[in-house]
Amino acid sequence: MISTATARRIAGDVRSGKRTAREVVEESLARIEKYDGEIHAFVHVCSDEALARADGIDAAVARGETDGLLLGVPVAVKDNICTRNIPTTAASRILENYRPPYDAHVIERLLGEGAVIVGKTNQDEFGMGSTSQYTVYEATRNPWNSGRVPGGSSGGSAAAVAAGMVPIALGTDTGGSIRQPAAFCGVTGLKPTYGRVSRYGLIAFASSLDQIGPITADAPDAALALRVIAGRDERDSTSADKKVPAYDGKPVSGGSIEGLKIGLPLEYFPDNLDGEVAAAVRLGVSGLEKLGASVVEVSLPHTRYAIAAYYIIAPAEASSNLARYDGVHYGRRAESHDVRSLYVRSRSEGFGPEVQRRIMLGTFALSSGYYDAYYLKAQKVRTLVRRDFEKAFERCDLIVSPVAPGSAFPLGKWLDDPIRMYLGDVFTVPASLAGCPAVSVPCGMTGDGLPIGMQVIGPEFREGLVLGAAAAYQKATDHPAGIPSEIRKIESRSGANN
Amino acid sequence: MELEKLLERCEPVIGLEIHVQLRTETKMFCGCANRFGAPPNSLTCPVCLGLPGALPVINRRSFELGVRAALALHGNIQNDTGFDRKNYFYPDQPKNYQISQYELPLALGGYVEIENDSDAAKKIRLMRMHLEEDAGKNIHDPDSNSTLVDLNRAGTPLLEIVSEPDIRSPGDAVLYARSLREILRYAEVSDCDMEKGNFRADTNISVRPRGSGELGTRTEIKNLNSFAHLRACLEFEIKRQAEILESGGQVLQETLQFDPVTGRTSSMRSKEEAHDYRYFPEPDLLPVFISEDRVGEIRGSLPELPGPKRRRYVEDYGLSEYVAGVLTADRESAALFESAIARGGEPKRMANWIANEVAGQMNDRGLAWDECPMTPKMIVELEELIADGTITRKVGRGLFPEIFGTGKPPSDIVREKGLAGGADLSEIGRILDRMIEEKPKLVADYKAGRKKAVNAFIGPVMRKTRGKADAGEVVRLLEGKLGAPDEGKS
């Protein structure tokens, strides 16, 4: 039987000496060992380093050094976040065997608060995709149904938390890559405000959109993790010079969300929305109403243009960000006798099909003669989308919507239809373009036993409000999911074997 | 065809793009040292290596040095500026894009004044000045027949200064580049050491019939790293283009490289092969705002620049244009002159020493002004030795190479060499004593006040001291020994 302890519980237990960090980490590693042969959430597990660090923490606790907010808490890290001397490949062949010489800012923060990195999680290559199938490794499976995708690109992180392997996993979100897999896997995933968390050490996909955020079992743990990783970092010029509140993840205004105005955007409940998703999200909204929130209709009229704008801006930035992977300085180098073929071969062999597609899209959008019609126009749309949110937040405190138009789909589906795949980002991309914080919270299950997520979007830097509402909701409602079916199966098999 | 003949019929239209490395402690977007000559790849970090996940942060000092340079060149500082990415693949550029300024450059406009022999002072207008990062260096390794990359230089702050096509001759192009270099050295924004690559020029040139108002097709020549190459490549290119045009052909728009060995240009890439740099705003950096107040502060901290200084020397000290020009050609030479005056040196005398003797020695020894061993004190002292009669001006000039070469105080050298009258007083005394003893008649004539007798003493002293003795000193000594002669007798 698995009991998934929260990160705050684990840190409390380690601090008080009730449990040792070694016990906690060993348990996490044992679960990875047990489940991951089927789930494929991890691309690299660093057991030795994790256990050595756990022992170090236990020794420190024994000396009375018990300060860390995440003392002894096992954390999984998406493979596009740099970890010193630990393989970091962004799930790409072009970075095979690459070990960064430095830790990302978020890793420094985690380690500074006593967390233990247990491994790196699978993803779509460079964050480009929403299924975690565009990876040089084995595709990650959804813990609720191994024939389904876990979502992406942070599919490994969401699956690892859903399967109870770790209480906290870091993901990254460019157009929904934390929120959508969190929804598909039945866990909580927060995309912070753009600039809230330093991107230093995050392997860039689209610099003006990328944010690192936590994936956790519940909102209070997400709040705790955010408190650790958020804040100004001089090494990232786009990181905000704003004080980090002590996000406690407590429901807002003393345990109640009474008086909060929830905006429901018309554009996010289209006629063709999956019926089960629509019903579950509406049920979630009525749950919030029961807690004292009121509901108003709002409009985000430029939503329909957001996907098009996003799929110009993000690939444009990516085409430039990924230019450095050329076989010259690090990573995979193809055999060749001149520099041009070195570039062409290294990049053709090293990048997967979706990455190549986006590099070409972005290169085209920035080309002379097309720049104004595509990139510049897309930036104007981005401004309009941002204004939509500013206007909406004049009428409400939070916006609630579905995370994705449907639930987790079968592995292999839509791989040959990129446009269809891109349209799946329709509800997550606008908040990315606007820079707003948004959390994905489980709000129901499909008849097939797949989780459904509800998105709570707040104004810039109002993560406390967003997480507070999510926490209040989670406190008042039973988690709709419980233990994922694939994990239950593995447990019952191993129980039968024993 | 002779260039001069060609130039009677054809007019070249020339513009220059000059890249100046700014003299900062650290690189433009990271904390690595900005230094020349360190072991390859020793001055690097994740940021300037372009490692995955690393981000640039603007070095405030490089931005302000850029502003300082642009102000020294009379540019209009733009309060709202920003950085863009210039995308192209090259192995010395680890990110395969260069962080540069495209849409919102640091400064627009500005000018550099040049003075050639024929025209009055002429203003070469500037189009724009913008900041960007330097690339690393590719080094061919003959042993392994491979190319090695040194990224120490990658991320060095550069200011690119783009002129309008206002230049009309290779000579003026060199004058422009020299004046620009002089101003930037004065403003202390760059050492502008061409051998170290601090100051590098690209040029574009087209040729048209004299009197034509239209511009011809231009070519661009990259990476000229000396004034001589700049002149030679422009001369070659004028001839090449003029001959094509006069034989009815068409000049191709292309980018060329110059081979200093053959003195010829050759094609690097045609217009069709030109890069599409796909510029877009650098999303890793925020726009930069610089206030008028801060611009004013930087303007206030600029030193006197060479043009105004030269005019002041002519007006205040009565120096010739030529001497004032030599003194202000470098900030160190001007500083030497001004310190010498501050130590009480007479301006014209000081100017002549520096413009003639010091400059001559520097030239003979191939020294740059910042390597000059002469101190203002040395020059002032030398002039004092002459002014008080210790040595003659001729002797002073003769001593100059030794003073310059050894760096010793002039008075020490004069004493050591026994060149001063004063230094040989005992010898003169001994000579006089012997004469007094051996020539009583002469002593009597002296005492009787015969002027000839005085000369009869001086002559042998001069001979025996090989002319070093000062006649006045001899007379003074003689008076000390024999008393003053009676007045009026002859």
Short mmCIF file of N, CA and C in Angstrom, two decimals, chain A residues 174-230:
data_model
loop_
_atom_site.label_atom_id
_atom_site.label_comp_id
_atom_site.label_asym_id
_atom_site.label_seq_id
_atom_site.Cartn_x
_atom_site.Cartn_y
_atom_site.Cartn_z
N THR A 174 5.73 26.38 -21.26
CA THR A 174 5.92 27.41 -22.28
C THR A 174 4.56 27.80 -22.86
N GLY A 175 3.73 26.77 -23.12
CA GLY A 175 2.37 27.05 -23.59
C GLY A 175 1.34 26.15 -22.91
N GLY A 176 1.75 25.52 -21.80
CA GLY A 176 0.83 24.62 -21.09
C GLY A 176 1.52 23.35 -20.59
N SER A 177 2.84 23.31 -20.71
CA SER A 177 3.60 22.09 -20.48
C SER A 177 3.67 21.62 -19.03
N ILE A 178 3.23 22.46 -18.08
CA ILE A 178 3.06 21.98 -16.70
C ILE A 178 1.58 21.64 -16.48
N ARG A 179 0.72 22.53 -16.91
CA ARG A 179 -0.71 22.42 -16.59
C ARG A 179 -1.39 21.24 -17.27
N GLN A 180 -1.11 21.03 -18.54
CA GLN A 180 -1.79 19.96 -19.27
C GLN A 180 -1.40 18.58 -18.76
N PRO A 181 -0.10 18.28 -18.57
CA PRO A 181 0.23 16.96 -18.00
C PRO A 181 -0.28 16.80 -16.57
N ALA A 182 -0.30 17.90 -15.80
CA ALA A 182 -0.87 17.80 -14.44
C ALA A 182 -2.33 17.39 -14.53
N ALA A 183 -3.08 17.99 -15.47
CA ALA A 183 -4.49 17.65 -15.66
C ALA A 183 -4.64 16.19 -16.10
N PHE A 184 -3.81 15.76 -17.05
CA PHE A 184 -3.92 14.40 -17.59
C PHE A 184 -3.56 13.35 -16.52
N CYS A 185 -2.71 13.73 -15.57
CA CYS A 185 -2.25 12.76 -14.58
C CYS A 185 -2.94 12.93 -13.22
N GLY A 186 -3.84 13.91 -13.11
CA GLY A 186 -4.59 14.07 -11.86
C GLY A 186 -3.78 14.66 -10.72
N VAL A 187 -2.84 15.56 -11.03
CA VAL A 187 -2.06 16.21 -9.98
C VAL A 187 -2.17 17.74 -10.12
N THR A 188 -1.52 18.46 -9.21
CA THR A 188 -1.57 19.92 -9.22
C THR A 188 -0.33 20.46 -9.90
N GLY A 189 -0.50 21.37 -10.86
CA GLY A 189 0.67 21.93 -11.56
C GLY A 189 0.53 23.42 -11.71
N LEU A 190 1.55 24.14 -11.27
CA LEU A 190 1.49 25.61 -11.32
C LEU A 190 2.48 26.17 -12.33
N LYS A 191 1.97 26.99 -13.23
CA LYS A 191 2.84 27.84 -14.04
C LYS A 191 2.86 29.20 -13.37
N PRO A 192 3.99 29.61 -12.80
CA PRO A 192 4.04 30.91 -12.15
C PRO A 192 4.00 32.06 -13.18
N THR A 193 3.83 33.25 -12.68
CA THR A 193 3.91 34.46 -13.51
C THR A 193 5.26 34.48 -14.23
N TYR A 194 5.27 34.93 -15.49
CA TYR A 194 6.54 35.05 -16.19
C TYR A 194 7.44 36.02 -15.39
N GLY A 195 8.63 35.56 -15.04
CA GLY A 195 9.54 36.40 -14.25
C GLY A 195 9.56 36.08 -12.77
N ARG A 196 8.60 35.25 -12.33
CA ARG A 196 8.54 34.92 -10.89
C ARG A 196 9.71 34.00 -10.50
N VAL A 197 10.06 33.08 -11.42
CA VAL A 197 11.12 32.11 -11.15
C VAL A 197 12.24 32.32 -12.18
N SER A 198 13.47 32.34 -11.70
CA SER A 198 14.60 32.55 -12.60
C SER A 198 14.71 31.41 -13.61
N ARG A 199 15.00 31.78 -14.83
CA ARG A 199 15.22 30.79 -15.89
C ARG A 199 16.68 30.41 -16.01
N TYR A 200 17.55 30.94 -15.14
CA TYR A 200 18.96 30.64 -15.28
C TYR A 200 19.18 29.13 -15.11
N GLY A 201 19.69 28.49 -16.14
CA GLY A 201 19.91 27.06 -16.09
C GLY A 201 18.76 26.24 -16.68
N LEU A 202 17.73 26.90 -17.14
CA LEU A 202 16.66 26.22 -17.87
C LEU A 202 17.03 26.24 -19.36
N ILE A 203 17.11 25.09 -19.95
CA ILE A 203 17.45 25.00 -21.37
C ILE A 203 16.31 25.62 -22.16
N ALA A 204 16.60 26.71 -22.83
CA ALA A 204 15.54 27.54 -23.39
C ALA A 204 14.82 26.86 -24.55
N PHE A 205 13.51 27.00 -24.54
CA PHE A 205 12.68 26.69 -25.71
C PHE A 205 12.26 28.04 -26.29
N ALA A 206 11.36 28.75 -25.59
CA ALA A 206 10.96 30.08 -26.04
C ALA A 206 11.12 31.03 -24.85
N SER A 207 12.19 31.83 -24.92
CA SER A 207 12.63 32.60 -23.75
C SER A 207 11.56 33.51 -23.16
N SER A 208 10.69 34.06 -24.00
CA SER A 208 9.72 35.04 -23.48
C SER A 208 8.50 34.35 -22.88
N LEU A 209 8.48 33.03 -22.92
CA LEU A 209 7.32 32.28 -22.41
C LEU A 209 7.69 31.25 -21.35
N ASP A 210 8.90 30.73 -21.41
CA ASP A 210 9.31 29.64 -20.51
C ASP A 210 9.21 30.05 -19.04
N GLN A 211 8.63 29.19 -18.24
CA GLN A 211 8.68 29.34 -16.79
C GLN A 211 8.82 27.98 -16.14
N ILE A 212 9.58 27.94 -15.05
CA ILE A 212 9.70 26.72 -14.26
C ILE A 212 8.62 26.76 -13.19
N GLY A 213 8.01 25.63 -12.91
CA GLY A 213 7.01 25.59 -11.84
C GLY A 213 6.92 24.21 -11.24
N PRO A 214 6.24 24.11 -10.08
CA PRO A 214 6.14 22.83 -9.39
C PRO A 214 4.93 22.00 -9.84
N ILE A 215 5.13 20.71 -9.81
CA ILE A 215 4.02 19.76 -9.95
C ILE A 215 3.99 18.97 -8.66
N THR A 216 2.83 18.94 -8.01
CA THR A 216 2.72 18.35 -6.67
C THR A 216 1.37 17.64 -6.53
N ALA A 217 1.21 16.99 -5.39
CA ALA A 217 -0.07 16.30 -5.17
C ALA A 217 -1.16 17.30 -4.84
N ASP A 218 -0.82 18.40 -4.16
CA ASP A 218 -1.86 19.38 -3.82
C ASP A 218 -1.31 20.82 -3.84
N ALA A 219 -2.24 21.76 -3.72
CA ALA A 219 -1.86 23.17 -3.84
C ALA A 219 -0.92 23.65 -2.72
N PRO A 220 -1.13 23.24 -1.45
CA PRO A 220 -0.19 23.71 -0.42
C PRO A 220 1.26 23.28 -0.69
N ASP A 221 1.46 22.07 -1.23
CA ASP A 221 2.81 21.67 -1.58
C ASP A 221 3.36 22.51 -2.74
N ALA A 222 2.48 22.85 -3.69
CA ALA A 222 2.92 23.70 -4.79
C ALA A 222 3.34 25.06 -4.24
N ALA A 223 2.58 25.55 -3.24
CA ALA A 223 2.91 26.84 -2.63
C ALA A 223 4.27 26.78 -1.94
N LEU A 224 4.51 25.68 -1.23
CA LEU A 224 5.78 25.51 -0.53
C LEU A 224 6.95 25.48 -1.54
N ALA A 225 6.77 24.71 -2.61
CA ALA A 225 7.83 24.61 -3.61
C ALA A 225 8.06 25.96 -4.28
N LEU A 226 6.97 26.68 -4.56
CA LEU A 226 7.12 27.98 -5.21
C LEU A 226 7.89 28.95 -4.31
N ARG A 227 7.57 28.90 -3.03
CA ARG A 227 8.25 29.78 -2.09
C ARG A 227 9.76 29.57 -2.14
N VAL A 228 10.15 28.30 -2.37
CA VAL A 228 11.58 27.98 -2.42
C VAL A 228 12.22 28.48 -3.73
N ILE A 229 11.54 28.27 -4.85
CA ILE A 229 12.21 28.54 -6.13
C ILE A 229 11.99 29.95 -6.66
N ALA A 230 11.01 30.69 -6.11
CA ALA A 230 10.68 32.00 -6.67
C ALA A 230 11.66 33.07 -6.20
#
